[in-house]
Structures are given as C-alpha cells and as structure tokens.
CSV table of C-alpha atoms in Angstrom, one decimal:
chain,number,residue,atom,x,y,z
A,1,UNK,CA,0.0,0.0,0.0
A,2,UNK,CA,1.8,3.1,-1.2
A,3,UNK,CA,1.8,6.0,1.2
A,4,UNK,CA,2.9,9.6,1.0
A,5,UNK,CA,4.3,10.9,4.3
A,6,UNK,CA,4.6,14.8,4.4
A,7,UNK,CA,6.6,15.8,7.4
A,8,UNK,CA,9.7,18.1,7.6
A,9,UNK,CA,11.0,16.5,10.8
A,10,UNK,CA,13.6,14.3,9.1
A,11,UNK,CA,14.5,12.0,12.1
A,12,UNK,CA,10.8,11.4,12.9
A,13,UNK,CA,9.9,10.8,9.3
A,14,UNK,CA,12.7,8.3,8.9
A,15,UNK,CA,11.6,6.4,11.9
A,16,UNK,CA,8.0,6.3,10.7
A,17,UNK,CA,9.0,5.2,7.3
A,18,UNK,CA,10.9,2.2,8.7
A,19,UNK,CA,8.0,1.3,11.1
A,20,UNK,CA,5.5,1.6,8.3
A,21,UNK,CA,7.7,-0.5,6.0
A,22,UNK,CA,7.7,-3.3,8.5
A,23,UNK,CA,3.9,-3.1,8.5
A,24,UNK,CA,3.7,-3.6,4.8
A,25,UNK,CA,3.4,0.0,3.6
A,26,UNK,CA,5.6,1.5,0.8
A,27,UNK,CA,6.3,5.0,1.9
A,28,UNK,CA,7.5,8.1,0.0
A,29,UNK,CA,8.7,10.9,2.4
A,30,UNK,CA,8.7,14.6,1.5
A,31,UNK,CA,9.2,17.6,3.7
A,32,UNK,CA,7.3,20.4,1.9
A,33,UNK,CA,4.0,20.9,0.2
A,34,UNK,CA,5.8,21.7,-3.1
A,35,UNK,CA,7.4,18.3,-3.0
A,36,UNK,CA,4.1,16.7,-2.0
A,37,UNK,CA,2.4,18.2,-5.0
A,38,UNK,CA,5.2,16.9,-7.2
A,39,UNK,CA,4.8,13.4,-5.7
A,40,UNK,CA,1.1,13.4,-6.4
A,41,UNK,CA,1.7,14.4,-10.0
A,42,UNK,CA,3.9,11.3,-10.7
A,43,UNK,CA,2.6,8.5,-8.4
A,44,UNK,CA,-0.7,7.2,-7.1
A,45,UNK,CA,-1.2,6.8,-3.4
A,46,UNK,CA,-3.6,4.8,-1.3
A,47,UNK,CA,-3.2,6.9,1.9
A,48,UNK,CA,-1.7,10.3,2.9
A,49,UNK,CA,0.0,11.2,6.2
A,50,UNK,CA,0.2,14.9,6.5
A,51,UNK,CA,1.8,17.3,9.1
A,52,UNK,CA,-0.1,20.5,9.6
A,53,UNK,CA,2.8,23.0,10.0
A,54,UNK,CA,5.2,22.7,7.1
A,55,UNK,CA,8.0,25.1,5.9
A,56,UNK,CA,6.1,26.3,2.9
A,57,UNK,CA,2.5,26.5,4.1
A,58,UNK,CA,-0.4,25.0,6.0
A,59,UNK,CA,-1.0,21.3,5.4
A,60,UNK,CA,-4.8,21.6,5.9
A,61,UNK,CA,-5.1,24.3,3.3
A,62,UNK,CA,-3.2,22.1,0.9
A,63,UNK,CA,-5.5,19.1,1.7
A,64,UNK,CA,-8.5,21.3,1.0
A,65,UNK,CA,-7.0,22.1,-2.5
A,66,UNK,CA,-6.6,18.4,-3.1
A,67,UNK,CA,-10.2,17.8,-2.3
A,68,UNK,CA,-11.3,20.7,-4.5
A,69,UNK,CA,-9.5,19.1,-7.4
A,70,UNK,CA,-11.2,15.8,-6.9
A,71,UNK,CA,-8.5,13.8,-5.0
A,72,UNK,CA,-10.2,11.4,-2.6
A,73,UNK,CA,-7.1,9.7,-1.2
A,74,UNK,CA,-7.7,9.0,2.5
A,75,UNK,CA,-5.8,11.5,4.7
A,76,UNK,CA,-4.5,11.3,8.3
A,77,UNK,CA,-3.5,14.6,9.8
A,78,UNK,CA,-0.7,14.6,12.4
A,79,UNK,CA,-0.1,17.6,14.7
A,80,UNK,CA,1.1,18.6,18.2
A,81,UNK,CA,-1.9,21.0,18.4
A,82,UNK,CA,-4.6,19.7,20.7
A,83,UNK,CA,-7.3,22.3,20.2
A,84,UNK,CA,-11.0,21.3,19.7
A,85,UNK,CA,-11.8,24.0,17.2
A,86,UNK,CA,-8.7,23.0,15.2
A,87,UNK,CA,-9.6,19.3,15.2
A,88,UNK,CA,-13.1,20.2,14.0
A,89,UNK,CA,-11.6,22.3,11.2
A,90,UNK,CA,-9.3,19.4,10.3
A,91,UNK,CA,-12.2,17.0,9.7
A,92,UNK,CA,-14.3,19.6,8.0
A,93,UNK,CA,-11.3,20.3,5.7
A,94,UNK,CA,-11.3,16.7,4.3
A,95,UNK,CA,-9.2,14.7,6.8
A,96,UNK,CA,-10.3,11.1,7.5
A,97,UNK,CA,-8.5,10.9,10.9
A,98,UNK,CA,-6.3,12.9,13.3
A,99,UNK,CA,-3.4,11.8,15.5
A,100,UNK,CA,-1.8,13.9,18.2
A,101,UNK,CA,2.0,14.0,18.2
A,102,UNK,CA,4.0,12.2,19.6
A,103,UNK,CA,2.5,9.3,17.6
A,104,UNK,CA,2.5,5.7,18.4
A,105,UNK,CA,3.4,3.9,15.2
A,106,UNK,CA,1.4,0.8,16.2
A,107,UNK,CA,-1.7,3.0,16.7
A,108,UNK,CA,-1.0,4.8,13.4
A,109,UNK,CA,-0.8,1.5,11.5
A,110,UNK,CA,-4.0,0.3,13.1
A,111,UNK,CA,-5.8,3.5,12.1
A,112,UNK,CA,-4.4,3.4,8.6
A,113,UNK,CA,-5.6,-0.2,8.1
A,114,UNK,CA,-9.1,0.7,9.5
A,115,UNK,CA,-9.3,3.6,7.0
A,116,UNK,CA,-8.3,1.5,4.1
A,117,UNK,CA,-10.8,-1.2,5.1
A,118,UNK,CA,-13.6,1.4,5.0
A,119,UNK,CA,-12.3,2.7,1.7
A,120,UNK,CA,-12.4,-0.7,0.0
A,121,UNK,CA,-15.5,-1.9,2.0
A,122,UNK,CA,-13.4,-4.9,3.2
A,123,UNK,CA,-14.9,-6.6,6.2
A,124,UNK,CA,-12.5,-9.6,6.6
A,125,UNK,CA,-9.0,-8.8,7.5
A,126,UNK,CA,-7.5,-12.0,6.2
A,127,UNK,CA,-6.8,-12.8,2.6
A,128,UNK,CA,-7.6,-16.4,1.7
A,129,UNK,CA,-7.0,-18.0,-1.8
A,130,UNK,CA,-6.9,-21.7,-2.3
A,131,UNK,CA,-5.0,-23.2,0.7
A,132,UNK,CA,-3.1,-20.0,1.3
A,133,UNK,CA,-4.1,-17.7,4.2
A,134,UNK,CA,-2.5,-14.3,4.7
A,135,UNK,CA,-2.9,-12.2,7.8
A,136,UNK,CA,-1.9,-8.6,6.8
A,137,UNK,CA,-1.8,-7.3,10.4
A,138,UNK,CA,0.5,-10.0,11.8
A,139,UNK,CA,2.3,-10.1,8.4
A,140,UNK,CA,2.2,-13.9,8.3
A,141,UNK,CA,1.4,-16.4,5.6
A,142,UNK,CA,0.0,-19.9,6.1
A,143,UNK,CA,-0.3,-22.8,3.7
A,144,UNK,CA,-2.7,-25.5,5.0
A,145,UNK,CA,-2.3,-23.9,8.4
A,146,UNK,CA,1.5,-24.1,8.4
A,147,UNK,CA,3.5,-20.8,8.4
A,148,UNK,CA,5.5,-19.9,5.3
A,149,UNK,CA,8.5,-17.7,6.0
A,150,UNK,CA,9.3,-15.2,3.2
A,151,UNK,CA,11.2,-11.9,3.0
A,152,UNK,CA,9.4,-8.6,3.4
A,153,UNK,CA,9.6,-7.6,-0.3
A,154,UNK,CA,8.2,-10.9,-1.5
A,155,UNK,CA,5.5,-10.7,1.1
A,156,UNK,CA,4.5,-7.3,-0.3
A,157,UNK,CA,4.3,-8.7,-3.8
A,158,UNK,CA,2.1,-11.6,-2.5
A,159,UNK,CA,-0.2,-9.2,-0.7
A,160,UNK,CA,-0.8,-7.1,-3.8
A,161,UNK,CA,-1.4,-10.2,-6.0
A,162,UNK,CA,-3.8,-11.6,-3.3
A,163,UNK,CA,-5.8,-8.4,-3.2
A,164,UNK,CA,-6.4,-8.9,-7.0
A,165,UNK,CA,-6.4,-12.7,-7.1
A,166,UNK,CA,-7.7,-14.1,-10.4
A,167,UNK,CA,-7.2,-10.8,-12.1
A,168,UNK,CA,-4.2,-9.6,-14.2
A,169,UNK,CA,-2.0,-7.1,-12.3
A,170,UNK,CA,-0.1,-4.9,-14.8
A,171,UNK,CA,3.6,-4.8,-14.2
A,172,UNK,CA,3.7,-1.0,-13.9
A,173,UNK,CA,0.9,-1.1,-11.3
A,174,UNK,CA,2.8,-3.7,-9.3
A,175,UNK,CA,6.0,-1.7,-9.3
A,176,UNK,CA,4.2,1.5,-8.5
A,177,UNK,CA,2.8,-0.1,-5.3
A,178,UNK,CA,6.0,-1.9,-4.3
A,179,UNK,CA,8.8,0.6,-4.6
A,180,UNK,CA,9.1,4.1,-3.2
A,181,UNK,CA,11.2,7.0,-4.5
A,182,UNK,CA,13.7,6.3,-1.8
A,183,UNK,CA,14.2,2.7,-2.8
A,184,UNK,CA,17.3,1.7,-4.8
A,185,UNK,CA,15.7,-0.6,-7.3
A,186,UNK,CA,17.5,-2.6,-10.0
A,187,UNK,CA,15.9,-3.0,-13.5
A,188,UNK,CA,15.0,-6.7,-12.8
A,189,UNK,CA,14.0,-6.3,-9.1
A,190,UNK,CA,10.4,-7.3,-9.7
A,191,UNK,CA,11.4,-10.4,-11.8
A,192,UNK,CA,13.7,-11.5,-9.0
A,193,UNK,CA,11.0,-11.0,-6.4
A,194,UNK,CA,8.5,-12.9,-8.5
A,195,UNK,CA,11.0,-15.8,-9.0
A,196,UNK,CA,11.7,-16.1,-5.3
A,197,UNK,CA,8.0,-15.9,-4.4
A,198,UNK,CA,7.2,-18.7,-6.9
A,199,UNK,CA,9.9,-20.8,-5.2
A,200,UNK,CA,8.3,-20.3,-1.8
A,201,UNK,CA,4.8,-21.2,-3.1
A,202,UNK,CA,6.0,-24.3,-4.9
A,203,UNK,CA,8.1,-25.6,-1.9
A,204,UNK,CA,5.3,-25.0,0.6
A,205,UNK,CA,2.7,-26.9,-1.5
A,206,UNK,CA,0.5,-23.8,-2.0
A,207,UNK,CA,-2.2,-24.2,-4.6
A,208,UNK,CA,-2.0,-20.5,-5.9
A,209,UNK,CA,0.5,-20.0,-8.6
A,210,UNK,CA,1.8,-16.8,-10.3
A,211,UNK,CA,1.4,-16.8,-14.1
A,212,UNK,CA,3.2,-14.3,-16.3
A,213,UNK,CA,1.1,-12.6,-18.9
A,214,UNK,CA,3.8,-11.7,-21.4
A,215,UNK,CA,4.1,-8.0,-22.1
A,216,UNK,CA,1.4,-7.1,-19.5
A,217,UNK,CA,2.0,-8.4,-16.0
A,218,UNK,CA,1.1,-11.2,-13.6
A,219,UNK,CA,-1.9,-13.1,-12.3
A,220,UNK,CA,-2.3,-15.2,-9.2
A,221,UNK,CA,-4.5,-18.2,-10.0
A,222,UNK,CA,-5.2,-21.6,-8.6
A,223,UNK,CA,-3.5,-24.7,-10.0
A,224,UNK,CA,-6.8,-26.6,-9.6
A,225,UNK,CA,-9.5,-24.5,-11.2
A,226,UNK,CA,-12.2,-26.6,-9.6
A,227,UNK,CA,-11.1,-25.3,-6.1
A,228,UNK,CA,-11.6,-21.6,-7.1
C-alpha cells in the first residue's frame, strides 16, 4: 500500500518510514507541500499522512485544495496542536483521521488499516485464496495452516497479488505499489522477487501460482480450477 508521508522533521519521518515499511506499507517521504504536489503528479497513493505545520505552508489548506481538485485519497492529519476547534476544522477540511503527536506507530498503522478497510469496503482482514491464508496485520502467511516464511519484499508482492487474485495485475501497477522514490531498485528487481516468491509457493505446496502474462503483467491463479 503506497503511502505519502509529508513531514519536515527528518528523524521522525525516517523512523515512521521504517516502522510503516515493517507493517507492509511502501512510503514516500517529502518535507514540503511543493514536493508533496510533485509526488502526487507522478505517483498514485492509497493513503496520505500529513503534518499541519510545514515550511512552505499549511497542510490543511493544501488538503482542501486536493479535495477541491477531486483527490479522494484517505488522509491522516498529524499535529502537536490539541485544540478542539482546530480538530473540527481538520475533519471539515477533508481529513479522515487525526493523530496527536508524539505518535505511536502501532496506533497509526492500526488506524491506517481501518481507514483502508472502509475505503475498500473490506470486512474480513485475512486474505484467503486456495490453501493460502495471509494475515496482513501480523504479516504472516499460512499454507494449510503451516507458516510460510518469506522476506518482506516478496510478502508485499504476494499481498498485492492476493488483493487482486484471479485478475491480471499490470507490471507497472505492481512496481508502483512496491517501490518508493527512496528505494534503490534494479531493473530486474520485480522479476527477482516474483522468481523467489514462486519458489516459496512451490516448496510450501501452495495451490495458488503466479502466471506471467507476457508484455502485460502477472496473475495469481489456482493450480486446480475446480477449487476456485
């Protein structure tokens, strides 16, 4: 889930990016509204984390402009200001949630997942396909009830394919949701990740398989069509 974090406190933003990465989020970090606008012009985001007081303006005013221009991306406002009138203005300005600094990253991740569930109308947290069961909160994968241990990057690939199981996922879309601007990514990084994930699925006896649609992308499908 690609996230834009707009916060000019470099150390805090770095710590949040690492914590969110462990939670399965791909995070782009910018420190100004100008850079945030540039990020929005070249990437699509599933959630926005926005500080109020930024070097080049007011985060809430910028969010209002986003809403005016039709951007519906869920937004969480972060601030050290604990004023009732300000909080009301934040929600009236288009925010989906508000967190008071200092922020607990565990609470932030829980709130982000709740917002995303509402946005996608998802009621069941777990993703189940064939004999594979993925718990996105605990970041654990099970095959026939047995845990399958895979690296974080392959886990992110699997989560994205599971969310679209049975449908073709274009390569560009997959890359866009897996890698942030801060990642040092090689030209064949996605192919390497897919190769490794296929190996894990085969060795674990998982019924889902990743099929390459040449020139387009990938699809997660079941080896036994009758069990779909």
